[in-house]
Coordinates of C-alpha atoms and ligand atoms in Angstrom, one line a residue:
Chain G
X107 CA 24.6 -43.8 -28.4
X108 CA 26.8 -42.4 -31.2
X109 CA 29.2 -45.0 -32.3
X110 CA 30.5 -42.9 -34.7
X111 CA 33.3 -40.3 -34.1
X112 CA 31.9 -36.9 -35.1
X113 CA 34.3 -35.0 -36.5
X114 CA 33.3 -32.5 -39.3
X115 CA 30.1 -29.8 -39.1
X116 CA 28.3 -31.9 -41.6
X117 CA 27.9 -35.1 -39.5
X118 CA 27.1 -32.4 -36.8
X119 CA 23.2 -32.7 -35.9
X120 CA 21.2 -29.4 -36.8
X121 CA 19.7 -29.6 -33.9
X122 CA 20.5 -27.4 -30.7
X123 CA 20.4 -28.0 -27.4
X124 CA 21.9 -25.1 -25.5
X125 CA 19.8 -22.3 -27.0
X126 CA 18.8 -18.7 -26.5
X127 CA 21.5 -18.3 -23.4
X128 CA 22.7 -14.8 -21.9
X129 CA 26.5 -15.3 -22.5
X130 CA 28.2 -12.1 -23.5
X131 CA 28.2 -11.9 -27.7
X132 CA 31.0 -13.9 -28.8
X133 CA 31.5 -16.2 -25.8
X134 CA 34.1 -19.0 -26.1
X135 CA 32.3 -21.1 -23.2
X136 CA 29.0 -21.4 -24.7
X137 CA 30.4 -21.9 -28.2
X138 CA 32.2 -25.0 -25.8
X139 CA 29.2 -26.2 -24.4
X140 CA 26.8 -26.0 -27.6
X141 CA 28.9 -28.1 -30.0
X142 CA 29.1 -30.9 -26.5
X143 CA 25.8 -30.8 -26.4
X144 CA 25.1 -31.4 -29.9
X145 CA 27.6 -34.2 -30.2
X146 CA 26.0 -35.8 -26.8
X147 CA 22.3 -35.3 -27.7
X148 CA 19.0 -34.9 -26.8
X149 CA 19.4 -37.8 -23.9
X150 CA 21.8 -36.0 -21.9
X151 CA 21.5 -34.6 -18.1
X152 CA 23.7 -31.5 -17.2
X153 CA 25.0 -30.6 -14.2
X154 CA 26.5 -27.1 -13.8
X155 CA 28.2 -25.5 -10.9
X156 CA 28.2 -21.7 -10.3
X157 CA 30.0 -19.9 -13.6
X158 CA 29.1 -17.8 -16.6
X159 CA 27.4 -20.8 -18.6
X160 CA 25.0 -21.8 -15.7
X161 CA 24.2 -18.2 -15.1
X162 CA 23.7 -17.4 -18.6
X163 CA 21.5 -20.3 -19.1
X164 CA 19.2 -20.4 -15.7
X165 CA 17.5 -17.0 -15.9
X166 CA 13.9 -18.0 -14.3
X167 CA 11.9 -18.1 -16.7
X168 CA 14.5 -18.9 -19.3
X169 CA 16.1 -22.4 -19.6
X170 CA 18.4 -22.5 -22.2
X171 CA 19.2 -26.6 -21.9
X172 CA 16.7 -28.5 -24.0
X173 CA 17.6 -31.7 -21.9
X174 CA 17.3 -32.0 -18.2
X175 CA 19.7 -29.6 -16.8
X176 CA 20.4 -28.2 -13.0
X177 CA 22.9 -26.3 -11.2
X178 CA 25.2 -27.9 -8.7
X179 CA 27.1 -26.9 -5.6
X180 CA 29.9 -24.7 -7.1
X181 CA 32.7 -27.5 -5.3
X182 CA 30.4 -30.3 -6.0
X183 CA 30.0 -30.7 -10.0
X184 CA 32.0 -34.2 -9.2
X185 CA 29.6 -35.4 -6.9
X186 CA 26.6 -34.1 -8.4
X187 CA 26.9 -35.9 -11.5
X188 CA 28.2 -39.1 -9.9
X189 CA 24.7 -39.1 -8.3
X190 CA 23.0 -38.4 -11.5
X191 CA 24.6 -41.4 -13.0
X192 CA 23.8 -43.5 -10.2
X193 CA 20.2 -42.3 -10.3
X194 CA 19.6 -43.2 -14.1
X195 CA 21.5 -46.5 -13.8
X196 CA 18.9 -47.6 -10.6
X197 CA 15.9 -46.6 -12.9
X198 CA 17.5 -48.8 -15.5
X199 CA 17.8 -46.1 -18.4
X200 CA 19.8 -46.9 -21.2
X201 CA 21.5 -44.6 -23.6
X202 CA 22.1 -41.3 -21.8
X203 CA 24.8 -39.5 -21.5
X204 CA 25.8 -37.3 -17.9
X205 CA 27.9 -34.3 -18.4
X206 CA 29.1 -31.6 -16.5
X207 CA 30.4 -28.0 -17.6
X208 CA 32.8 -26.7 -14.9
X209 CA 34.9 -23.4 -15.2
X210 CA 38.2 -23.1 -14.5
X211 CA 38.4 -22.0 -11.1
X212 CA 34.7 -24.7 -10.7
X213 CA 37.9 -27.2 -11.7
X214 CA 41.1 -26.5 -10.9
X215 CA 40.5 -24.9 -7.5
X216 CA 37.1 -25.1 -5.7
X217 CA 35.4 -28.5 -7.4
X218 CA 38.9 -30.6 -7.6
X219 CA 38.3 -33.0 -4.5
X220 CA 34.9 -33.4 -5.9
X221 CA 35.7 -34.3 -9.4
X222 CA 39.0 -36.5 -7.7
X223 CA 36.3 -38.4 -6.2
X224 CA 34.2 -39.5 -9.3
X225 CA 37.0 -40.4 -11.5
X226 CA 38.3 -42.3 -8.4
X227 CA 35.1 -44.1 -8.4
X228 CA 34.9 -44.7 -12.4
X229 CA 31.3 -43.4 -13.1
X230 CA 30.3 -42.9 -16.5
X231 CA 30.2 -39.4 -16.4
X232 CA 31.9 -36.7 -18.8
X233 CA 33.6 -33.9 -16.8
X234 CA 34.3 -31.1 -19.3
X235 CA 36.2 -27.8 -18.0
X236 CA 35.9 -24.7 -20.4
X237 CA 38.5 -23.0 -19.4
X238 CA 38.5 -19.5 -19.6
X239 CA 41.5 -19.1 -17.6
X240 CA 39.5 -17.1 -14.2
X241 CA 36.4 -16.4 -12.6
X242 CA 34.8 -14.5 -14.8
X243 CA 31.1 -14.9 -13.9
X244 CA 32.1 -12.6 -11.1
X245 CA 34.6 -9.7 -12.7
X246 CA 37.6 -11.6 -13.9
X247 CA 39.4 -12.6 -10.2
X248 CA 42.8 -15.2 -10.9
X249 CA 42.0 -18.8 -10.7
X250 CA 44.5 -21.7 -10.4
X251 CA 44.3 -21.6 -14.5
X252 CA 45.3 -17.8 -14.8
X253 CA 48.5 -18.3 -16.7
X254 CA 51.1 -15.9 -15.9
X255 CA 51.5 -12.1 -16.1
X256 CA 47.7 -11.9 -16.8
X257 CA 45.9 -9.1 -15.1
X258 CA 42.6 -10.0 -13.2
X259 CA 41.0 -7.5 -10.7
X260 CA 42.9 -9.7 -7.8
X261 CA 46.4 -10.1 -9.7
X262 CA 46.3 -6.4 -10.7
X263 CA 49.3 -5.8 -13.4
X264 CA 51.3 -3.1 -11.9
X265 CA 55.0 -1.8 -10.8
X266 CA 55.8 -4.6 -8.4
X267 CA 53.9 -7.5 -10.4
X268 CA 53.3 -8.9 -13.4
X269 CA 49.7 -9.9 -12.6
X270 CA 49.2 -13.2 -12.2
X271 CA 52.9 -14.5 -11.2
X272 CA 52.3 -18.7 -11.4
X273 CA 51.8 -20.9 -14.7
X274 CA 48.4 -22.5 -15.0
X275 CA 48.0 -25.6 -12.6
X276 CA 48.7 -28.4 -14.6
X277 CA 44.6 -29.9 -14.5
X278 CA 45.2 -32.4 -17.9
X279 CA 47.9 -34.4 -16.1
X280 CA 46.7 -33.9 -12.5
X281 CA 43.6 -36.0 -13.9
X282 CA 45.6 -38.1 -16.0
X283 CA 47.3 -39.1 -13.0
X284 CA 44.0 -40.9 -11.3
X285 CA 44.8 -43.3 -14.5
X286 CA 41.5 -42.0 -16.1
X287 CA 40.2 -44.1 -18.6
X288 CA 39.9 -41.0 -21.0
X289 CA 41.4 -37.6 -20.6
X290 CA 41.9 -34.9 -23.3
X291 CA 42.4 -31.4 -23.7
X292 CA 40.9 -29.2 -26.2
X293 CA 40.6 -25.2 -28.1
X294 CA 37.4 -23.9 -29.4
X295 CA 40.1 -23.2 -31.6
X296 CA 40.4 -26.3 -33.5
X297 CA 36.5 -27.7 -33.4
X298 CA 37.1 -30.5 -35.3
X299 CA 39.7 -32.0 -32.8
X300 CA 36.9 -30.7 -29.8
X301 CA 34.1 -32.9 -31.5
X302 CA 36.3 -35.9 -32.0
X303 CA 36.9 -35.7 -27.8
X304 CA 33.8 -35.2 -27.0
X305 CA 32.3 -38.2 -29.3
X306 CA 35.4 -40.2 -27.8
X307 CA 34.2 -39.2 -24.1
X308 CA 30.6 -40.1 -25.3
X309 CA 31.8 -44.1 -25.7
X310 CA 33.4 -44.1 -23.0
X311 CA 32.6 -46.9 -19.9
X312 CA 34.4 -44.9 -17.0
X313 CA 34.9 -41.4 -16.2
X314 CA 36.3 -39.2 -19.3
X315 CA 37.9 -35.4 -19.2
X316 CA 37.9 -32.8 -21.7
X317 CA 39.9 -29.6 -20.5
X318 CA 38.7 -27.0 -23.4
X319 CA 40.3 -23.6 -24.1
X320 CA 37.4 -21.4 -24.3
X321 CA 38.3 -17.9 -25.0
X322 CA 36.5 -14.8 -23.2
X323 CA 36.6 -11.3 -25.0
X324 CA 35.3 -9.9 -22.0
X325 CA 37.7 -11.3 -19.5
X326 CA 40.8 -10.8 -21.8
X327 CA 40.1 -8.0 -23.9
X328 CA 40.1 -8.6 -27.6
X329 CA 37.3 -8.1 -30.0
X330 CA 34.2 -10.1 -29.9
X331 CA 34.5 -12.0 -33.7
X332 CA 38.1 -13.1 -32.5
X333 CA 37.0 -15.7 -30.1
X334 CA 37.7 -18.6 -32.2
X335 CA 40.8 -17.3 -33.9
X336 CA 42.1 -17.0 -30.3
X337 CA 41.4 -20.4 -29.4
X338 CA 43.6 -21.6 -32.2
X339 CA 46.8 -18.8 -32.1
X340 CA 46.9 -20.0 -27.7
X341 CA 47.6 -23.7 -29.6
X342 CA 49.5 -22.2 -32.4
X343 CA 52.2 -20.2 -30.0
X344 CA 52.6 -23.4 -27.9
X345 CA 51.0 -21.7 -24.6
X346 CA 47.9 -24.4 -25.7
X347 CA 48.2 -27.7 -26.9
X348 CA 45.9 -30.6 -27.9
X349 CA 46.5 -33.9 -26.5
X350 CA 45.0 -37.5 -25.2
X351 CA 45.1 -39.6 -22.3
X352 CA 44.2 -43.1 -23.4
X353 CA 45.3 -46.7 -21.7
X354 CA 47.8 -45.4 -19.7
X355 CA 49.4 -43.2 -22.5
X356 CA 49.7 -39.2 -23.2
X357 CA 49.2 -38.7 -26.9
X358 CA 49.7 -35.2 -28.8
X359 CA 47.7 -34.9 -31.2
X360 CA 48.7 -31.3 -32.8
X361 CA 52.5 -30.9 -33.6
X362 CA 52.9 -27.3 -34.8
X363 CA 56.5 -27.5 -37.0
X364 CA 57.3 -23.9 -35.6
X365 CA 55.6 -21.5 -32.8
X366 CA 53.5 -18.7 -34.5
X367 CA 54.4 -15.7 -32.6
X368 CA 54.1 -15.8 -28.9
X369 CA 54.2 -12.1 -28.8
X370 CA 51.4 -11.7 -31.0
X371 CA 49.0 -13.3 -29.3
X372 CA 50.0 -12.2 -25.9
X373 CA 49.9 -8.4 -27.5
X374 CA 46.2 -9.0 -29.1
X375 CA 45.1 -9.5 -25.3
X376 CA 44.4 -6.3 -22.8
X377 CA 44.9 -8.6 -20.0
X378 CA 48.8 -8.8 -21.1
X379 CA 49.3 -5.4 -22.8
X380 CA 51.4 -4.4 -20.0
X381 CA 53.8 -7.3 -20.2
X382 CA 57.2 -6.3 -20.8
X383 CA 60.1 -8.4 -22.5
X384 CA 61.6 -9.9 -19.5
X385 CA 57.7 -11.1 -18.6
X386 CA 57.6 -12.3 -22.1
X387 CA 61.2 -14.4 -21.5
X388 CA 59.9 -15.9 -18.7
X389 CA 56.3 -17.1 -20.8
X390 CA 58.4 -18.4 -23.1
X391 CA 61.0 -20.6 -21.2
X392 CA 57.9 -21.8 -19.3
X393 CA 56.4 -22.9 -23.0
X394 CA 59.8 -24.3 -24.0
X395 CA 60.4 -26.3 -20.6
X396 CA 56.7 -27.4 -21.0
X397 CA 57.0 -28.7 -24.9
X398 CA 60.9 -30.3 -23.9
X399 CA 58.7 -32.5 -21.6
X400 CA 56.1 -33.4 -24.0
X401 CA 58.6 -34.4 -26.9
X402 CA 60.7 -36.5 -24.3
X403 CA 58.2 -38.0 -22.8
X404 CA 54.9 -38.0 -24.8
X405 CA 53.6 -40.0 -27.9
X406 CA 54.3 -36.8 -30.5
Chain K
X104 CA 14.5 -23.1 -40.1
X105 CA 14.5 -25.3 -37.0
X106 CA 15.3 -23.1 -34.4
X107 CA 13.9 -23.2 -30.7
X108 CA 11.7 -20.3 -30.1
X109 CA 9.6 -18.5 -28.0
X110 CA 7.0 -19.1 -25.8
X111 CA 3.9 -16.9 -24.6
X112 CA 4.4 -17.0 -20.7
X113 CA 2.6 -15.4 -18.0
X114 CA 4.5 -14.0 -14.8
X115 CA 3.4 -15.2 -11.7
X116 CA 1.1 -13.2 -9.9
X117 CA 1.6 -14.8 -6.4
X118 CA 4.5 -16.9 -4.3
X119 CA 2.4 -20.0 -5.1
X120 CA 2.2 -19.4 -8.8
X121 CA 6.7 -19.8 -9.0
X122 CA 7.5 -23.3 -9.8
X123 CA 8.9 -26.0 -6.8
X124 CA 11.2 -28.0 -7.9
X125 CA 11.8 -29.1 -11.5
X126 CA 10.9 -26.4 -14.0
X127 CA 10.7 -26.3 -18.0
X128 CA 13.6 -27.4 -20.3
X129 CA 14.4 -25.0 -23.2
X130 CA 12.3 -22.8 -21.6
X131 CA 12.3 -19.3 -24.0
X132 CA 10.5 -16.7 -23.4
X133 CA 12.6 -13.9 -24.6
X134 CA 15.0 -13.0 -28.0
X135 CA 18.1 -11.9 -27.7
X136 CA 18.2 -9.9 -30.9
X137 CA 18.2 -6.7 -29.3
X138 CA 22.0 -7.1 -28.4
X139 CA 23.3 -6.8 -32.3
X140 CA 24.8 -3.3 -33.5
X141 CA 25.5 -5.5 -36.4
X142 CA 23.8 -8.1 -38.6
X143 CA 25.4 -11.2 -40.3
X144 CA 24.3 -11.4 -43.8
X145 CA 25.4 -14.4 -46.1
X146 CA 25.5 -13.9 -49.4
X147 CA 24.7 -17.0 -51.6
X148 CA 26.3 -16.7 -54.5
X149 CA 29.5 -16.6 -52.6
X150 CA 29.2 -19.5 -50.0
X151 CA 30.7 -22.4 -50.5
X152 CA 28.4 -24.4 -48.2
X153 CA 31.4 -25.6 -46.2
X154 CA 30.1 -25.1 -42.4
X155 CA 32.3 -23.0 -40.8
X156 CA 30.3 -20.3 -39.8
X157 CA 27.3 -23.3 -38.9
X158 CA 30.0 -25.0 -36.5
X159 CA 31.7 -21.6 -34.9
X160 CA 28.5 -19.7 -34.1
X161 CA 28.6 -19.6 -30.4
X162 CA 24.7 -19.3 -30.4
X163 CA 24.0 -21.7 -32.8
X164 CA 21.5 -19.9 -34.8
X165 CA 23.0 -20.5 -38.0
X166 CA 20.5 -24.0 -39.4
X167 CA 21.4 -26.3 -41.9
X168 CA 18.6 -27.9 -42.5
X169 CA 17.5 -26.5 -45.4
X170 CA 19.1 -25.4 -48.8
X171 CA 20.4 -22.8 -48.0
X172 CA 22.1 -21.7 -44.8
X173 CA 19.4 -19.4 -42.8
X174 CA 20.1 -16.7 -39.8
X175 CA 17.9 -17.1 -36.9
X176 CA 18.2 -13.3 -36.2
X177 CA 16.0 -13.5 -33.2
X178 CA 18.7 -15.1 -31.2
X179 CA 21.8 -13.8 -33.4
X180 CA 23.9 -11.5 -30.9
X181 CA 25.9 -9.9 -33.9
X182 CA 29.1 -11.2 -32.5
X183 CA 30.9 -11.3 -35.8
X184 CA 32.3 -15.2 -35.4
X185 CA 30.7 -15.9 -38.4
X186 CA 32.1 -13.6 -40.6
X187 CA 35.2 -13.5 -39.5
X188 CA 35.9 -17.3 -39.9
X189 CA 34.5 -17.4 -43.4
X190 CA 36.9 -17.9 -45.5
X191 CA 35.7 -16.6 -48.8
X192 CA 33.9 -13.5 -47.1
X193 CA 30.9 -14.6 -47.8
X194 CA 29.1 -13.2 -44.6
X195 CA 28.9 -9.3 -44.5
X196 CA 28.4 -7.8 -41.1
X197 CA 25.7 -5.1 -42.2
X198 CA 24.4 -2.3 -39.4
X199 CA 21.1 -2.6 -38.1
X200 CA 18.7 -0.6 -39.6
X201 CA 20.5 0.1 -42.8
X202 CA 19.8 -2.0 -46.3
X203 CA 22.0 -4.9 -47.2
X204 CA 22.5 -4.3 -50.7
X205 CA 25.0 -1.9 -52.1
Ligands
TPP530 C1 30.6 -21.6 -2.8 C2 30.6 -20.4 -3.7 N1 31.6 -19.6 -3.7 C3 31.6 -18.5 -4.6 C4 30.6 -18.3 -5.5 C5 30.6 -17.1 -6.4 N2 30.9 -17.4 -7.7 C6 29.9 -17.6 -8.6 S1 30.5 -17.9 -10.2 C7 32.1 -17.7 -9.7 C8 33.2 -17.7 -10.7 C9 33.4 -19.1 -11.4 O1 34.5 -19.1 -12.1 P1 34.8 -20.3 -13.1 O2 34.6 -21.6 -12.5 O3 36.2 -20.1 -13.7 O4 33.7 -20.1 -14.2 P2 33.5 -18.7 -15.1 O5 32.6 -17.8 -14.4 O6 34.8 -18.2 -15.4 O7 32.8 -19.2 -16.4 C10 32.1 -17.4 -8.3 C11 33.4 -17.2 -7.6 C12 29.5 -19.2 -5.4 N3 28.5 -19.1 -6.3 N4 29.5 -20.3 -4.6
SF4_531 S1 32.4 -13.1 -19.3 FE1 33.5 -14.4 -20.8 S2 32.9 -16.5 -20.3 FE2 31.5 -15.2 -19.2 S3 29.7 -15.0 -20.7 FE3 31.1 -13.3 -21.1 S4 32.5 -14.0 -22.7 FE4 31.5 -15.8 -21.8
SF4_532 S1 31.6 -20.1 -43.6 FE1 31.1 -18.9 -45.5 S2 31.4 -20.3 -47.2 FE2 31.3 -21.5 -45.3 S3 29.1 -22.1 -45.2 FE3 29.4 -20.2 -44.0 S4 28.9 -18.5 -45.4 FE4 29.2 -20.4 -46.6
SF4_533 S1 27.0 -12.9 -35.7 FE1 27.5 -14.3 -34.0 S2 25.6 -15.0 -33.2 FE2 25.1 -14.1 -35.2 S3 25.2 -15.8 -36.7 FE3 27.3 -14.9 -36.6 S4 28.4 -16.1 -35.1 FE4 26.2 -16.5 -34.8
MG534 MG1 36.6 -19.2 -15.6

């Protein structure tokens, strides 16, 4: 087990375990799940409920895991892993690691009772959401992470709405609030800070979640080399940020002195092209209520 | 390089041949190079040797492992990523079928 925080691509293993996958070019998910997978290593079992990554990666005869791998129960990623851990611990293995990839809507809306369950019962399991902010596995529908005014094909932009008309569920503290022992959210954006979570999940004794911001060109509509550069303007605007749940404690770990533009990023997006500045007004006192809380109440 | 690769497999030729049950991790048996309009090229001289493009590379085929940085272009989709987060351009995005030098 790594006892060392990895933090930086060079103490990153060359190694890859999440190889060869289906994922659309440029997909923030599986950028998500291969840099987990490399921190966790070769001992690791996966469990993946119905999304993008599992059907990318279980394409008969193709297995993209290198470690043992299956597909869970779309509600059930909780459970399913749970079980895993249970099985490994009767068979007295040592050193492994049990993970779980859920989407957004896997998460915040189908597998949420499940995943409840196991941090209520304080497995050692790591439950990591890349959120991609809807279900895009099958054509972009609004999940209860689709932040507001985006346009999905079942929040349709138009003249009475603004798509999507709620904020995103708020996932990071509705897990915090179990009292998880570790809980931390994430942007393929900022790697570094991802690694460092997922090596802190790693040595963990009890239940750990990592909520990652995994940016989809295809589901939001910006060019295909942009997918990490949009991971790190969501954190840089303030609609993202990157914080720790640790003993009780939220911690923020990125400060930005000043917002970059929340316009800018909103505008780069198809999914928001439509939004006009009154929808933008509304983003932003949502992002200003938000970071009010955060100073007041948070570790910053 | 130290890249996962492909394996020779033989489609099943009856219902009892498909697997029951567990089946083969990191189980390849087909590139993915046919997605990529483009090609990322490194250029040596330039790099700096400081990762980025390594860590970012949703596909991982960028290796390490040996003195210089080497593509896996079997399983490169020619996203871009790469290029785009270098910071000293050192990674040229060159079309397929046309010569990288100048
Ligand atoms: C019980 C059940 N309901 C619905 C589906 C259909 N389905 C498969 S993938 C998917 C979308 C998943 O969305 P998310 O969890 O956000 O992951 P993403 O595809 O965005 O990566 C849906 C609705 C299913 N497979 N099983
Ligand atoms: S639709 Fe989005 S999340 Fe799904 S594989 Fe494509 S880029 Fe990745
Ligand atoms: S990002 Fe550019 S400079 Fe850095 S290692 Fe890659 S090619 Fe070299
Ligand atoms: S073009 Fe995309 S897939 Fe190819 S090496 Fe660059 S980041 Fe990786
Ligand atoms: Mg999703």
């Amino acid at each position: 087990m790594a006892d060392k925080l990895v933090t930086n691509a060079r103490d990153l293993t060359n190694s890859e375990y999440f190889y060869g996958h289906r994922a659309c070019a440029g997909c923030g998910g599986s950028l998500a799940l291969r840099l987990a997978m490399k921190v966790l290593g070769p001992r690791t079992f996966v469990a993946i409920p119905a999304n993008c990554m599992s059907a990318v990666s279980f394409l008969h005869p193709q297995i993209s895991f290198s470690t043992n791998s299956m597909i869970s129960p779309f509600a059930a990623t909780g459970a399913v892993l749970s079980g895993i851990e249970a099985g490994a611990r009767a068979l007295g293995m040592k050193d492994y690691h049990v993970v779980g990839f859920a989407g957004d809507g896997g998460t915040a809306d189908i597998g949420i009772q499940a995943l409840s369950g196991a941090i209520d019962r304080g497995d050692r399991i790591i439950y990591v959401c890349y959120d991609n902010e809807a279900y895009m596995n099958t054509g972009i529908q609004k999940s209860g992470l689709t932040p507001y005014g985006s346009s999905t094909t079942t929040s349709p932009a138009g003249r009475n709405l603004p798509g999507a008309t709620r904020m995103k569920k708020n996932m990071f503290e509705i897990v915090a609030a179990h009292d998880i022992a570790y809980a931390a959210t994430a942007s393929i954006g900022y790697p570094e800070d991802y690694l460092r979570k997922i090596s802190k999940a790693a040595q963990c004794a009890s239940t750990s979640y990592i909520h990652v911001l995994a940016p989809c060109s295809t589901g939001w509509g910006f060019p295909i080399e942009k997918t990490v550069e949009m991971g790190k303007e969501a954190v840089d605007c303030g609609l993202w940020y990157l914080a720790e749940f640790e003993n009780g404690e939220f911690r923020l770990n990125r400060k930005p002195r000043e917002f970059s533009s929340l316009e800018d990023y909103l505008k780069k997006q198809a999914r928001f092209r439509h939004l006009t500045d009154k929808d933008m007004d509304v983003i932003k006192g949502n992002r200003d209520r938000k970071w009010k809380k955060i100073q007041d109440q948070w570790t910053v | 390089m130290d890249r996962p690769k492909v394996v020779k497999y033989t489609p099943p030729e009856c219902v009892e041949d498909y697997p029951l049950g567990a089946f083969q991790a990191g189980h390849l048996v087909q590139k993915n190079a046919g997605w990529r309009v483009f090609r990322p090229v490194i250029d040596h001289d330039k790099c700096i040797g400081c990762l980025r493009c390594f860590l970012v590379c949703p596909d991982g085929v960028i290796d390490k492992s040996g003195e210089k940085l080497e593509i896996d272009y079997d399983f490169c989709k020619g996203c871009g990523v790469c290029a785009y987060e270098c910071k000293v351009n050192a990674i040229r995005m060159v079309k397929e079928g046309e010569e990288a030098d100048e």
